[in-house]
mmCIF file of C-alpha atoms and ligand atoms in Angstrom:
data_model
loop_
_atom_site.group_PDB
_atom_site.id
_atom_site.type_symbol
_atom_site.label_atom_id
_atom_site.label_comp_id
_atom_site.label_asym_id
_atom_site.label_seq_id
_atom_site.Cartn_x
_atom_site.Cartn_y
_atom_site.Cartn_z
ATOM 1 C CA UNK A 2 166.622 -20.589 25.928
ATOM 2 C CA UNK A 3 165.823 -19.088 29.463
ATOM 3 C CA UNK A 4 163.875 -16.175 30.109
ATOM 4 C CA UNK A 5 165.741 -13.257 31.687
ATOM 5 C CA UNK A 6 165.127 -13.184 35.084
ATOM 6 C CA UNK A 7 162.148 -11.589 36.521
ATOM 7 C CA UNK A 8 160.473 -10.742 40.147
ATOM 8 C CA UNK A 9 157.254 -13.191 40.461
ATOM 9 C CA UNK A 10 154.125 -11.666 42.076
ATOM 10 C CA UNK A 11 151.107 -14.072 42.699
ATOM 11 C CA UNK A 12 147.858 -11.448 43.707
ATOM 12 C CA UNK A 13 145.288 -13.054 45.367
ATOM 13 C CA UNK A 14 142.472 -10.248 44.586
ATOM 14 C CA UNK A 15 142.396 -8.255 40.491
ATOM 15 C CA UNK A 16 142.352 -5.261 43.429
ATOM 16 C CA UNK A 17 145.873 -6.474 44.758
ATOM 17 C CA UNK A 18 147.225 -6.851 40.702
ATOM 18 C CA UNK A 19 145.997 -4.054 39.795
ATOM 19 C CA UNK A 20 148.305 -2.285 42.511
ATOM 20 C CA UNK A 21 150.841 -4.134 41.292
ATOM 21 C CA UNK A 22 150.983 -2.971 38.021
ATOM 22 C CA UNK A 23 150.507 0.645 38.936
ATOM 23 C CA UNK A 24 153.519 0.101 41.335
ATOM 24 C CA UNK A 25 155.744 -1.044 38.362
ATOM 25 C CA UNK A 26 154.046 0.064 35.699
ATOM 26 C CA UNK A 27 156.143 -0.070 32.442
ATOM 27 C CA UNK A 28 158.385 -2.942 33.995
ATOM 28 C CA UNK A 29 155.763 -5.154 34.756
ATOM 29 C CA UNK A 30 153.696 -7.742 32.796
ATOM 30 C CA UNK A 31 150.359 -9.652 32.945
ATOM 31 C CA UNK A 32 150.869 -13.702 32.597
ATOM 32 C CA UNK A 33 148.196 -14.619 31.979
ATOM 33 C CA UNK A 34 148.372 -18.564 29.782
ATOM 34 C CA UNK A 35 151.787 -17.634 29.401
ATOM 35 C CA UNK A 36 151.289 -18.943 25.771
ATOM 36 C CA UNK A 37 152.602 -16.010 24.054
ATOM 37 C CA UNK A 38 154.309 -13.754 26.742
ATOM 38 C CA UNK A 39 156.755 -16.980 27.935
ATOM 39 C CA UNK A 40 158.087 -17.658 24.315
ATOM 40 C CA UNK A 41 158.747 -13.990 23.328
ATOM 41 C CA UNK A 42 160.690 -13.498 27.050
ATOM 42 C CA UNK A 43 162.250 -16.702 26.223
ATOM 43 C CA UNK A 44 163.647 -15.608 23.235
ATOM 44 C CA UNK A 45 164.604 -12.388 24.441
ATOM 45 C CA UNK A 46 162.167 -9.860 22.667
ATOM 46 C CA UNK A 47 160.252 -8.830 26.082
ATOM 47 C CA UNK A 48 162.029 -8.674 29.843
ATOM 48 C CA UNK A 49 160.027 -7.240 31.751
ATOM 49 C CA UNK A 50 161.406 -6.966 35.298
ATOM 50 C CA UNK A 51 157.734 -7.456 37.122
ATOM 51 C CA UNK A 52 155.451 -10.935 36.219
ATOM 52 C CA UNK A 53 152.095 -10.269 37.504
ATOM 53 C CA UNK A 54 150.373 -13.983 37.394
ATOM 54 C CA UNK A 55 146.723 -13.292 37.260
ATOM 55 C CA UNK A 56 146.232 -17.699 37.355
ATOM 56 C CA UNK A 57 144.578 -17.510 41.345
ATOM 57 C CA UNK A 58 142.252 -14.613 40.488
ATOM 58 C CA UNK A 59 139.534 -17.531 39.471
ATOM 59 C CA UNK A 60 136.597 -16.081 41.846
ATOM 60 C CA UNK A 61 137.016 -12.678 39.447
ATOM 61 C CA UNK A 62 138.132 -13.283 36.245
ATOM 62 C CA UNK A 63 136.963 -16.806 35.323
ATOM 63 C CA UNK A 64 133.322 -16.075 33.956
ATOM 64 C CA UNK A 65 131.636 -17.218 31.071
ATOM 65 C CA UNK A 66 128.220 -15.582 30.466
ATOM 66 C CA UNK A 67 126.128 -16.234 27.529
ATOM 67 C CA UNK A 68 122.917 -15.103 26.067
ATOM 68 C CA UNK A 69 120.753 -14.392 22.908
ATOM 69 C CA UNK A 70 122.448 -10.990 22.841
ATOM 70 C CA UNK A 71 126.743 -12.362 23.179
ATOM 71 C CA UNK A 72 129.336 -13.888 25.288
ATOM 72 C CA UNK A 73 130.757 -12.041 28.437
ATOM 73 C CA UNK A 74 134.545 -13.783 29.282
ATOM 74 C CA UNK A 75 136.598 -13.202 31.895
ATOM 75 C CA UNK A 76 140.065 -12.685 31.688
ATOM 76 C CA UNK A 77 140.657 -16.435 32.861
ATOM 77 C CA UNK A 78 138.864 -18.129 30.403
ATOM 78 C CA UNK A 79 140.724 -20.388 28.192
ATOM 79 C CA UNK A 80 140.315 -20.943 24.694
ATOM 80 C CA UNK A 81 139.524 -24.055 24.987
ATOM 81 C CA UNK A 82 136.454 -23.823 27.790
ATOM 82 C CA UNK A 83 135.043 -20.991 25.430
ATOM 83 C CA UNK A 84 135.188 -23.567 22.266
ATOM 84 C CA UNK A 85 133.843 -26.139 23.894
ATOM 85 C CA UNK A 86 130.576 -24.278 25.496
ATOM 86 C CA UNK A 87 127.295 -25.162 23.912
ATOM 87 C CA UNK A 88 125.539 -22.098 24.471
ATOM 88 C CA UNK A 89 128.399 -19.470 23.545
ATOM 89 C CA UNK A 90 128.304 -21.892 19.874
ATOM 90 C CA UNK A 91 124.724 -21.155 19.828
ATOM 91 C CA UNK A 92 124.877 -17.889 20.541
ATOM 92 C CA UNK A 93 127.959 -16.531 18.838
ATOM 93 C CA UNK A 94 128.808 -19.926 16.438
ATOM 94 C CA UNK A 95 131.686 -17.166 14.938
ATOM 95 C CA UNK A 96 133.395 -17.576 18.127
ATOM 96 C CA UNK A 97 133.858 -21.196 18.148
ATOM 97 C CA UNK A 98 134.302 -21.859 14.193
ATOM 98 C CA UNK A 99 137.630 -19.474 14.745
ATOM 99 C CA UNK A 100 138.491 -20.826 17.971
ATOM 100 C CA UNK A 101 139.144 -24.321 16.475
ATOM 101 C CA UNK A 102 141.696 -22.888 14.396
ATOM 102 C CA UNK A 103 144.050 -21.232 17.194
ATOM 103 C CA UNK A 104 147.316 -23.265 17.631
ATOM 104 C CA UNK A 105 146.576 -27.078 18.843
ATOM 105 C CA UNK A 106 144.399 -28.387 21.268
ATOM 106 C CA UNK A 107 147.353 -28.611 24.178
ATOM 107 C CA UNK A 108 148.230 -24.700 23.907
ATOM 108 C CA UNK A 109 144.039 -23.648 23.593
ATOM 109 C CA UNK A 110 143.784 -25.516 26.964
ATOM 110 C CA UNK A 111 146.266 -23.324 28.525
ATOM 111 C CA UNK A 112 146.057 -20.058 26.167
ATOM 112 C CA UNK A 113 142.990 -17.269 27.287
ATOM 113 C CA UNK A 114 141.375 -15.540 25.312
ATOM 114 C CA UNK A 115 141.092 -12.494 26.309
ATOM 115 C CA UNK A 116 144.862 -12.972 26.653
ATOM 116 C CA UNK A 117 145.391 -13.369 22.616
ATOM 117 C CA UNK A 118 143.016 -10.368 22.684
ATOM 118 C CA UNK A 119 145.560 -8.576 24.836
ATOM 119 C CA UNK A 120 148.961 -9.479 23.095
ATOM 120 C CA UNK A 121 146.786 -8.440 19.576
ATOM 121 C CA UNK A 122 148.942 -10.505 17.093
ATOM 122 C CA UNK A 123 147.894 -9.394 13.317
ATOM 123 C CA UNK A 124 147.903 -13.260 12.834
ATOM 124 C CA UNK A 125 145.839 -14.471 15.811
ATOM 125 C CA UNK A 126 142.270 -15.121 15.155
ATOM 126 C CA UNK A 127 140.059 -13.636 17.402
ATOM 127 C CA UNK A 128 140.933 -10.528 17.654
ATOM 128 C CA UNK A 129 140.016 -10.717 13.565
ATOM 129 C CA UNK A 130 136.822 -12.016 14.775
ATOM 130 C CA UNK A 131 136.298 -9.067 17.948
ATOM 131 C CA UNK A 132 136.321 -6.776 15.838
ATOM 132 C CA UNK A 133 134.449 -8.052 12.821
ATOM 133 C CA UNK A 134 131.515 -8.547 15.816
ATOM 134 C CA UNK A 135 132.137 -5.109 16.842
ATOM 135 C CA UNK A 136 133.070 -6.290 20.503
ATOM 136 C CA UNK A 137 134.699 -4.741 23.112
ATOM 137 C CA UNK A 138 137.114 -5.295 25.923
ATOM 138 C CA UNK A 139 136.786 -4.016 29.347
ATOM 139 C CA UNK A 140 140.067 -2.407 31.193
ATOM 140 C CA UNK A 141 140.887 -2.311 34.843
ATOM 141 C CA UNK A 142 143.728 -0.032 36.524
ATOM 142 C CA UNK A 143 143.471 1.609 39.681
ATOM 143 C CA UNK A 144 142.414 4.809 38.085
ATOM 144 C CA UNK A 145 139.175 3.031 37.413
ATOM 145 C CA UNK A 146 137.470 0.917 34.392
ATOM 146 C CA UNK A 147 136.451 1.704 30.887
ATOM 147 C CA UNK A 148 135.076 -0.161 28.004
ATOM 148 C CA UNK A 149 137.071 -0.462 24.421
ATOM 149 C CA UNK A 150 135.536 -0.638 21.349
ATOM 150 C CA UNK A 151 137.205 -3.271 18.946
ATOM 151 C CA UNK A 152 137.628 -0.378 16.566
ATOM 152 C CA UNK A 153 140.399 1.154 19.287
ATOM 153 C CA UNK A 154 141.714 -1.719 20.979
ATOM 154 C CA UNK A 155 143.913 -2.908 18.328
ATOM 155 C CA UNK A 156 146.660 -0.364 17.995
ATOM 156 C CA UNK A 157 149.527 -1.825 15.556
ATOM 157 C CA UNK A 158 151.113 -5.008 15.364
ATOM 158 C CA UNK A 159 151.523 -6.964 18.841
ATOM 159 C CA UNK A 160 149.767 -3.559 20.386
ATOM 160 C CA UNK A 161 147.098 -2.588 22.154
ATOM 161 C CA UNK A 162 145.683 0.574 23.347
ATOM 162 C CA UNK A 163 146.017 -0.884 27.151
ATOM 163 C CA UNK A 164 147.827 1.045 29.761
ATOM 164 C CA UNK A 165 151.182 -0.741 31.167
ATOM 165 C CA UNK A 166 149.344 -0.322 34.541
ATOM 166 C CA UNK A 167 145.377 -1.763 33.003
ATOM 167 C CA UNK A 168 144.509 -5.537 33.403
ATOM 168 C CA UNK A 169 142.016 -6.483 30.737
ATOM 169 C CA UNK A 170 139.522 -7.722 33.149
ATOM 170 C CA UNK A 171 137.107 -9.306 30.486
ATOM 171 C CA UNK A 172 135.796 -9.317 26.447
ATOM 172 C CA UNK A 173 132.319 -9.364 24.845
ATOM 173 C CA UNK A 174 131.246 -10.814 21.742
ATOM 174 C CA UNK A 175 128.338 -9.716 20.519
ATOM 175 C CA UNK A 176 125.628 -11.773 18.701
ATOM 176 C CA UNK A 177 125.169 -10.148 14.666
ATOM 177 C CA UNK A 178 121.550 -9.000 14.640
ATOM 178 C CA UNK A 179 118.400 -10.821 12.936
ATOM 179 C CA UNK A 180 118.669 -13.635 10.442
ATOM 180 C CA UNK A 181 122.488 -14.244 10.075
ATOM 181 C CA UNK A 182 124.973 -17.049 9.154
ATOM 182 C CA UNK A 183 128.887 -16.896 9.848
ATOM 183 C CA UNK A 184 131.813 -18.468 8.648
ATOM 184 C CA UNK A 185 135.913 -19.052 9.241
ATOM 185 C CA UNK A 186 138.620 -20.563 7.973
ATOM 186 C CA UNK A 187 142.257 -20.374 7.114
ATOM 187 C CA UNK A 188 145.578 -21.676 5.061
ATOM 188 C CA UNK A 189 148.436 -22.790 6.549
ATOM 189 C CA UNK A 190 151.216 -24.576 5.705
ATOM 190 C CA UNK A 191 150.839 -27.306 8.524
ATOM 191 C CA UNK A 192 147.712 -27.986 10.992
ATOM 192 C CA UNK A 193 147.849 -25.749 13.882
ATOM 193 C CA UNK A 194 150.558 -23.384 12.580
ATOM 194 C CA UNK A 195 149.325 -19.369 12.311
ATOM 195 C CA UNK A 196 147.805 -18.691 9.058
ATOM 196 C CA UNK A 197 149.108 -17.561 6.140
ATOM 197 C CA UNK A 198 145.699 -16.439 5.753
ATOM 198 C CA UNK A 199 142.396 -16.259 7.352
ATOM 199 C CA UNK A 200 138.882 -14.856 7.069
ATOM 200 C CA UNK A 201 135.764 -14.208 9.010
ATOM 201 C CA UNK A 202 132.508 -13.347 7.616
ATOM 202 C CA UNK A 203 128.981 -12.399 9.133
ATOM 203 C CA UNK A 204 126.129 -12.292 6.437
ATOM 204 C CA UNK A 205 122.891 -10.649 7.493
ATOM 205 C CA UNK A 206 120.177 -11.640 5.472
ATOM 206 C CA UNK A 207 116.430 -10.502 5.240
ATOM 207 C CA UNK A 208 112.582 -12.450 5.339
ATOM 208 C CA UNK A 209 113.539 -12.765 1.376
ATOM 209 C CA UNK A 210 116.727 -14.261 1.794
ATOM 210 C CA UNK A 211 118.247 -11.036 0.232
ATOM 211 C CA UNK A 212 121.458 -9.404 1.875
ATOM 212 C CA UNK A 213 121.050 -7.021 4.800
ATOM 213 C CA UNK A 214 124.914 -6.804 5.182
ATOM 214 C CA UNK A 215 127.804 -8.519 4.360
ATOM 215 C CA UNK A 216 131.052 -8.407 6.559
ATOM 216 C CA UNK A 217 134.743 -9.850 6.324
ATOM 217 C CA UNK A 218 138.073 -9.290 8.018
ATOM 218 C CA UNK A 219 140.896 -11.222 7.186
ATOM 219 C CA UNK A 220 143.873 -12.742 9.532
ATOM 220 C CA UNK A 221 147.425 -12.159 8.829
ATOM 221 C CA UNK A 222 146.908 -9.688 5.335
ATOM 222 C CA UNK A 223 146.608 -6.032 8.123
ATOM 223 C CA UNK A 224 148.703 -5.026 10.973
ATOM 224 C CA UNK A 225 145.282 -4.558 13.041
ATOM 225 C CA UNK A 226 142.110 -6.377 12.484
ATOM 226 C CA UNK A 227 139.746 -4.171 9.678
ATOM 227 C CA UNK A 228 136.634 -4.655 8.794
ATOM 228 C CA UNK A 229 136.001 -5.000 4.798
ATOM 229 C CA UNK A 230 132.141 -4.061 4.350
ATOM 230 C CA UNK A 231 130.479 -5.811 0.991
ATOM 231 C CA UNK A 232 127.489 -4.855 1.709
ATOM 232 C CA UNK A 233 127.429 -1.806 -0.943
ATOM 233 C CA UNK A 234 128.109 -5.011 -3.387
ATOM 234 C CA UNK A 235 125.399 -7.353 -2.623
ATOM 235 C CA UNK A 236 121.689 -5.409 -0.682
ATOM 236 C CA UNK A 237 118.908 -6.199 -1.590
ATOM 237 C CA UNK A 238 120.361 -9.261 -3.331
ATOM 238 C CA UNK A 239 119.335 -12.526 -3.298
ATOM 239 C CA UNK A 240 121.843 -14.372 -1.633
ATOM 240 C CA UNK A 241 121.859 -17.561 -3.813
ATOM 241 C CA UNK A 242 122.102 -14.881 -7.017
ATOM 242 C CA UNK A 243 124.874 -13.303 -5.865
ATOM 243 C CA UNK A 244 127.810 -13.556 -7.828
ATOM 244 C CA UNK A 245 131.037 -15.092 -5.238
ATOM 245 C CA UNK A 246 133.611 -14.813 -7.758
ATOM 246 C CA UNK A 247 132.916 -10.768 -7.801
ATOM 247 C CA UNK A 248 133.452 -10.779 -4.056
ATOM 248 C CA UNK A 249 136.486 -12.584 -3.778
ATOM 249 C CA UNK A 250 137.776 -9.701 -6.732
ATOM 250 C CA UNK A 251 136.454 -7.005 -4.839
ATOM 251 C CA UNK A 252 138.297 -8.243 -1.634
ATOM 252 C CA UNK A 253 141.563 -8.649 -3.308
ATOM 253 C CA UNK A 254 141.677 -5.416 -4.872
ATOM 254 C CA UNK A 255 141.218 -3.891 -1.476
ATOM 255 C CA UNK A 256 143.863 -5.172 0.565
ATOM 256 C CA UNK A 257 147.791 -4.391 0.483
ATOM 257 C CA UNK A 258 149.077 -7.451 2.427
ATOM 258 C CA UNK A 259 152.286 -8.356 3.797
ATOM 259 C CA UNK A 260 154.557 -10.726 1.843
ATOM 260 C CA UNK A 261 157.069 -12.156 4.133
ATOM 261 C CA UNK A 262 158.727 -16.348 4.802
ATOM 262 C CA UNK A 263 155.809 -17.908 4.252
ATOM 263 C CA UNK A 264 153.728 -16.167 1.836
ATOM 264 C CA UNK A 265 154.267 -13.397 -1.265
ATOM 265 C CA UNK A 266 152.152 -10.385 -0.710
ATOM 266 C CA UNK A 267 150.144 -11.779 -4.261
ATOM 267 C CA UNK A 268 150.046 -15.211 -2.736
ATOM 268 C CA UNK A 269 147.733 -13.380 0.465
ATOM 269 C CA UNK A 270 145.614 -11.663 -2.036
ATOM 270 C CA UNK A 271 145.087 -14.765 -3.948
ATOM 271 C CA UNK A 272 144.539 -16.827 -1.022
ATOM 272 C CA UNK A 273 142.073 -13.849 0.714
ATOM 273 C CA UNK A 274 140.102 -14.090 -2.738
ATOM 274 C CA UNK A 275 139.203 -17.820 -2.783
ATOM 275 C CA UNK A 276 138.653 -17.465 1.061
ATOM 276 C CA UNK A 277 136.073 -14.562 0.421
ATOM 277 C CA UNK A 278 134.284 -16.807 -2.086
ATOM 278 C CA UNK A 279 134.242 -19.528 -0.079
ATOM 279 C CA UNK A 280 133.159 -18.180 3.238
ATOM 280 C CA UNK A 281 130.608 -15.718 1.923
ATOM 281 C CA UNK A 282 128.865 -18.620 0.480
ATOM 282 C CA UNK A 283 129.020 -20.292 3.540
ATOM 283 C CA UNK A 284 127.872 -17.841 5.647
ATOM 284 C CA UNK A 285 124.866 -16.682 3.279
ATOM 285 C CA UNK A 286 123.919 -20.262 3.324
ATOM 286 C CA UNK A 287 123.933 -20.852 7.263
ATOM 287 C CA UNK A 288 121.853 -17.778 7.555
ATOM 288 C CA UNK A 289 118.937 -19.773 5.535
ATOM 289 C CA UNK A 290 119.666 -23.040 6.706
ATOM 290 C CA UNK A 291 120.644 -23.696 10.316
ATOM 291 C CA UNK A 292 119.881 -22.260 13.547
ATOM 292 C CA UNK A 293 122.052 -19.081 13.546
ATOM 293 C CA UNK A 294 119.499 -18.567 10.895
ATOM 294 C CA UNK A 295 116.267 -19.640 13.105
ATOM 295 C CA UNK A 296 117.614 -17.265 15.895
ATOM 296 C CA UNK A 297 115.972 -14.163 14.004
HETATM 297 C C1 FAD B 17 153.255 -22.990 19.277
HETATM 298 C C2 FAD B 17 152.210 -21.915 19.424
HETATM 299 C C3 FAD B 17 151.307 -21.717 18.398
HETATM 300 C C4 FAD B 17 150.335 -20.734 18.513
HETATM 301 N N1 FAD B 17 149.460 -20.557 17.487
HETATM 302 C C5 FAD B 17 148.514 -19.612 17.566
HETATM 303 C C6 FAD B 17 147.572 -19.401 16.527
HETATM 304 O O1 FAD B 17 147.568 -20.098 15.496
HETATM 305 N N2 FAD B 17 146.659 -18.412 16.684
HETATM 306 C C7 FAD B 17 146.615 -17.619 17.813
HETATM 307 O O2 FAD B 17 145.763 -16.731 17.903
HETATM 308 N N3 FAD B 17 147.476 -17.810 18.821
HETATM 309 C C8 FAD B 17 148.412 -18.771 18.732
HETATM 310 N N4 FAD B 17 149.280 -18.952 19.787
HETATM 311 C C9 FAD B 17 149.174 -18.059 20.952
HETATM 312 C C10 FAD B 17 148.120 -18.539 21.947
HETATM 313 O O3 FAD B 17 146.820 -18.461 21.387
HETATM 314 C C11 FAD B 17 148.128 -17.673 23.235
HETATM 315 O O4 FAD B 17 147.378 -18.339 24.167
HETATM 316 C C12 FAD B 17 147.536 -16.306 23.181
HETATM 317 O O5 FAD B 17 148.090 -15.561 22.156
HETATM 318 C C13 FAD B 17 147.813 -15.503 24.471
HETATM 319 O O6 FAD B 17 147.083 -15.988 25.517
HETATM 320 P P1 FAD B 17 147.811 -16.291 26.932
HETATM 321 O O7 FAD B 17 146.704 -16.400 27.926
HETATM 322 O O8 FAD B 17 148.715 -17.447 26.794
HETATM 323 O O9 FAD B 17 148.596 -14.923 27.195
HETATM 324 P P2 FAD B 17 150.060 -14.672 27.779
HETATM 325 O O10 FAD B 17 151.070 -15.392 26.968
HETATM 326 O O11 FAD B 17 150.068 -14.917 29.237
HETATM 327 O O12 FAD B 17 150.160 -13.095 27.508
HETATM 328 C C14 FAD B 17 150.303 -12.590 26.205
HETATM 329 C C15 FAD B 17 150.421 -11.062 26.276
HETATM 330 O O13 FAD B 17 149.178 -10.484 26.662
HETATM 331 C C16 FAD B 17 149.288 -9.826 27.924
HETATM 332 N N5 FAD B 17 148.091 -10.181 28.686
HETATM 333 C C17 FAD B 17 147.562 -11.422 28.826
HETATM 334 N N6 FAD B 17 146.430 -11.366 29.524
HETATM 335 C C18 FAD B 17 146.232 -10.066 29.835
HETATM 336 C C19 FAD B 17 145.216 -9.368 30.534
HETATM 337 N N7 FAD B 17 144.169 -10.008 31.059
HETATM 338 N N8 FAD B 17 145.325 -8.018 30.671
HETATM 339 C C20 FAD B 17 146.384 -7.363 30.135
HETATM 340 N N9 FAD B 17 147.366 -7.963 29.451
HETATM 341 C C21 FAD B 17 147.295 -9.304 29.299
HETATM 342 C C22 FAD B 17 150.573 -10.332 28.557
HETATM 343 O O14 FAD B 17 151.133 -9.388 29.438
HETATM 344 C C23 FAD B 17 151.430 -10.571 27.324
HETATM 345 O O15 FAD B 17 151.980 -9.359 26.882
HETATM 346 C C24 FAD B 17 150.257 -19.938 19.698
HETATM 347 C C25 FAD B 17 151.156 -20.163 20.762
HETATM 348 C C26 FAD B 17 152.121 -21.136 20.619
HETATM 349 C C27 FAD B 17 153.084 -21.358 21.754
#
C-alpha cells in the first residue's frame, strides 16, 4: 500500500527543521530511518501532511561519544553503527547485547536509535534498556532545549512526552556505577521478529561479590518501559547464593502483562520468569568475571 500523500521538506541545518516543525506543528513529522514512521503511513495509521527528513543534518546529529561514564548519540546514529562500536560495548555492553536483538541486520542499518527511542514502542528494546540505565533524551524546538529523564519520556504506548514541534536532537546511556555485569535477551516466535518477551538486567555487585542492586525491565509485558527493583530481595547477598528461581517468582507476581496474537497474558509471565532467572544469573556472573566487572 502507498502512503497518503505528504509535502517533503529536506532542512539543511536542525535550526532550519526545527522551524519547520514549529511552522506545521501537529501536521508534520520527523523521518528519521523511516523504519517505523514509513510502514505505519503506509498502512494508513499516521498521515501527517508535513515529512521533515532530518537524513542531511549529518554535521549535527550524527555523533557518537563514548566514555567511562556512557554513550552520547546523535539523532543520526543508526542502530547498527552504535552495535558495532567497540568502545560504546565497553562502556555500556547493555547497549549492544539489546541492540543485536532489534529487527534484522538490513533494517538496524537503516533504523536510528534515538529514532526507536522517539516512536517509544512498548515492544522495542531500547527504550526498555534507556530507562533501566536511567538515561535521558535531549529535545530541540525553537522555544529552546531541555533534557528528559527516561522516567518521563515514555508516555503510553507508541508515545512520547515530545512536543509535535521538538526534534529529539540526541540520547545518553549511562554507564551502571562500580562493579556491575548486564544482561538481555528475548523470545520470539521467529529470529528478528519483536518479542513476545524481553528483559534487561543490571546487577551491581560489591568487593565481596554480594549484591549492591539488582535491576530488570522487561519488553513487551508494560505499555511504557518500568523498572522492577530486586534489590530489597537479594543486598548484601552473595551473588552465587542467591536463590534465581525466587527472582523469576517475584518478577512474575509483579507484572500484569498483555495477552494478545502471539502470546496469553500467563504465557508473558511465564516467559518473564525464566527470563529473570536466566539473566540475573548472567548478569551477577559478568559482574565477577569479565571486564564490565574490572571497570570498578
Ligand atoms: C520489519 C521490521 C521489524 C522491526 N523489528 C523491530 C524490533 O524487533 N525491535 C525494535 O525496537 N524495532 C523494530 N523495528 C523498528 C526499527 O527499529 C526502527 O528503526 C525504529 O523503531 C525507528 O527508527 P527510525 O530511525 O527508522 O525512525 P522513523 O521510522 O523515521 O520514525 C519513527 C517515529 O519516530 C519519530 N522520530 C524519529 N526520529 C525522531 C527524532 N529525532 N525526533 C523526534 N521524532 C523522531 C518519527 O516522527 C516517527 O513518528 C522494526 C521495523 C521493521 C520494518
Amino acid at each position: 500500500m502507498k502512503t497518503p500523500k505528504f509535502t517533503y521538506h529536506a532542512p539543511r541545518t536542525v535550526a532550519e527543521a526545527l522551524d519547520v516543525l514549529a511552522e506545521h506543528s501537529t501536521d508534520a513529522k520527523v523521518l528519521a530511518g523511516g523504519q517505523s514512521l514509513v510502514p505505519v503511513m503506509a498502512m494508513r495509521l499516521a498521515s501527517p501532511a508535513h515529512l521533515v527528513d532530518i537524513n542531511r543534518l549529518t554535521d549535527e546529529l550524527s555523533a557518537l561519544e563514548v566514555d567511562d561514564a556512557g554513550v552520547r548519540i546523535g539523532a543520526l546514529v543508526r542502530h547498527a553503527r552504535l552495535e558495532r562500536d567497540e568502545a560504546a560495548a565497553a562502556s555500556v555492553p547493555l547497549v549492544g547485547q539489546a541492540l543485536r536483538h532489534v529487527a534484522h541486520p538490513t533494517i538496524r542499518n537503516r533504523g536510528t536509535t534515538v529514532g526507536s527511542l522517539a516512536h517509544a514502542d512498548p515492544s522495542a528494546e531500547m527504550p526498555t534498556v534507556l530507562a533501566l540505565l536511567g538515561g535521558h533524551v535531549v529535545a530541540r524546538s525553537v522555544r529552546g532545549e531541555r533534557t528528559i529523564d527516561a522516567a518521563d519520556f515514555f508516555v503510553g504506548p507508541m508515545e512520547s512526552c515530545l512536543g509535535y514541534d521538538e526534534l529529539a536532537v540526541a540520547a545518553y546511556f549511562p554507564a551502571p556505577p562500580g562493579r556491575f555485569g548486564t544482561a538481555f535477551d528475548e523470545i520470539c516466535r521467529r529470529h528478528g521478529d519483536y518479542a513476545m518477551c524481553g528483559a534487561g538486567v543490571v546487577a551491581v555487585l560489591d568487593e565481596a561479590e554480594q549484591y549492591v542492586s539488582l535491576k530488570l525491565s522487561l519488553v513487551s509485558v508494560n505499555d511504557v518501559p518500568e523498572v522492577l527493583d530486586l534489590t530489597e530481595v537479594v543486598r548484601g547477598t552473595a551473588y552465587d547464593e542467591v536463590d534465581h528461581a525466587v527472582l523469576g517468582d517475584w518478577v512474575r507476581d509483579r507484572i500484569d502483562p498483555p495477552g494478545d496474537l502471539h502470546a496469553s497474558a500467563d504465557f508473558r509471565r511465564h516467559l518473564a520468569s525464566v527470563l529473570t532467572k536466566r539473566l540475573t544469573r548472567e548478569a551477577a556472573a559478568r559482574a565477577i568475571t569479565t571486564t564490565e566487572g574490572a571497570r570498578a
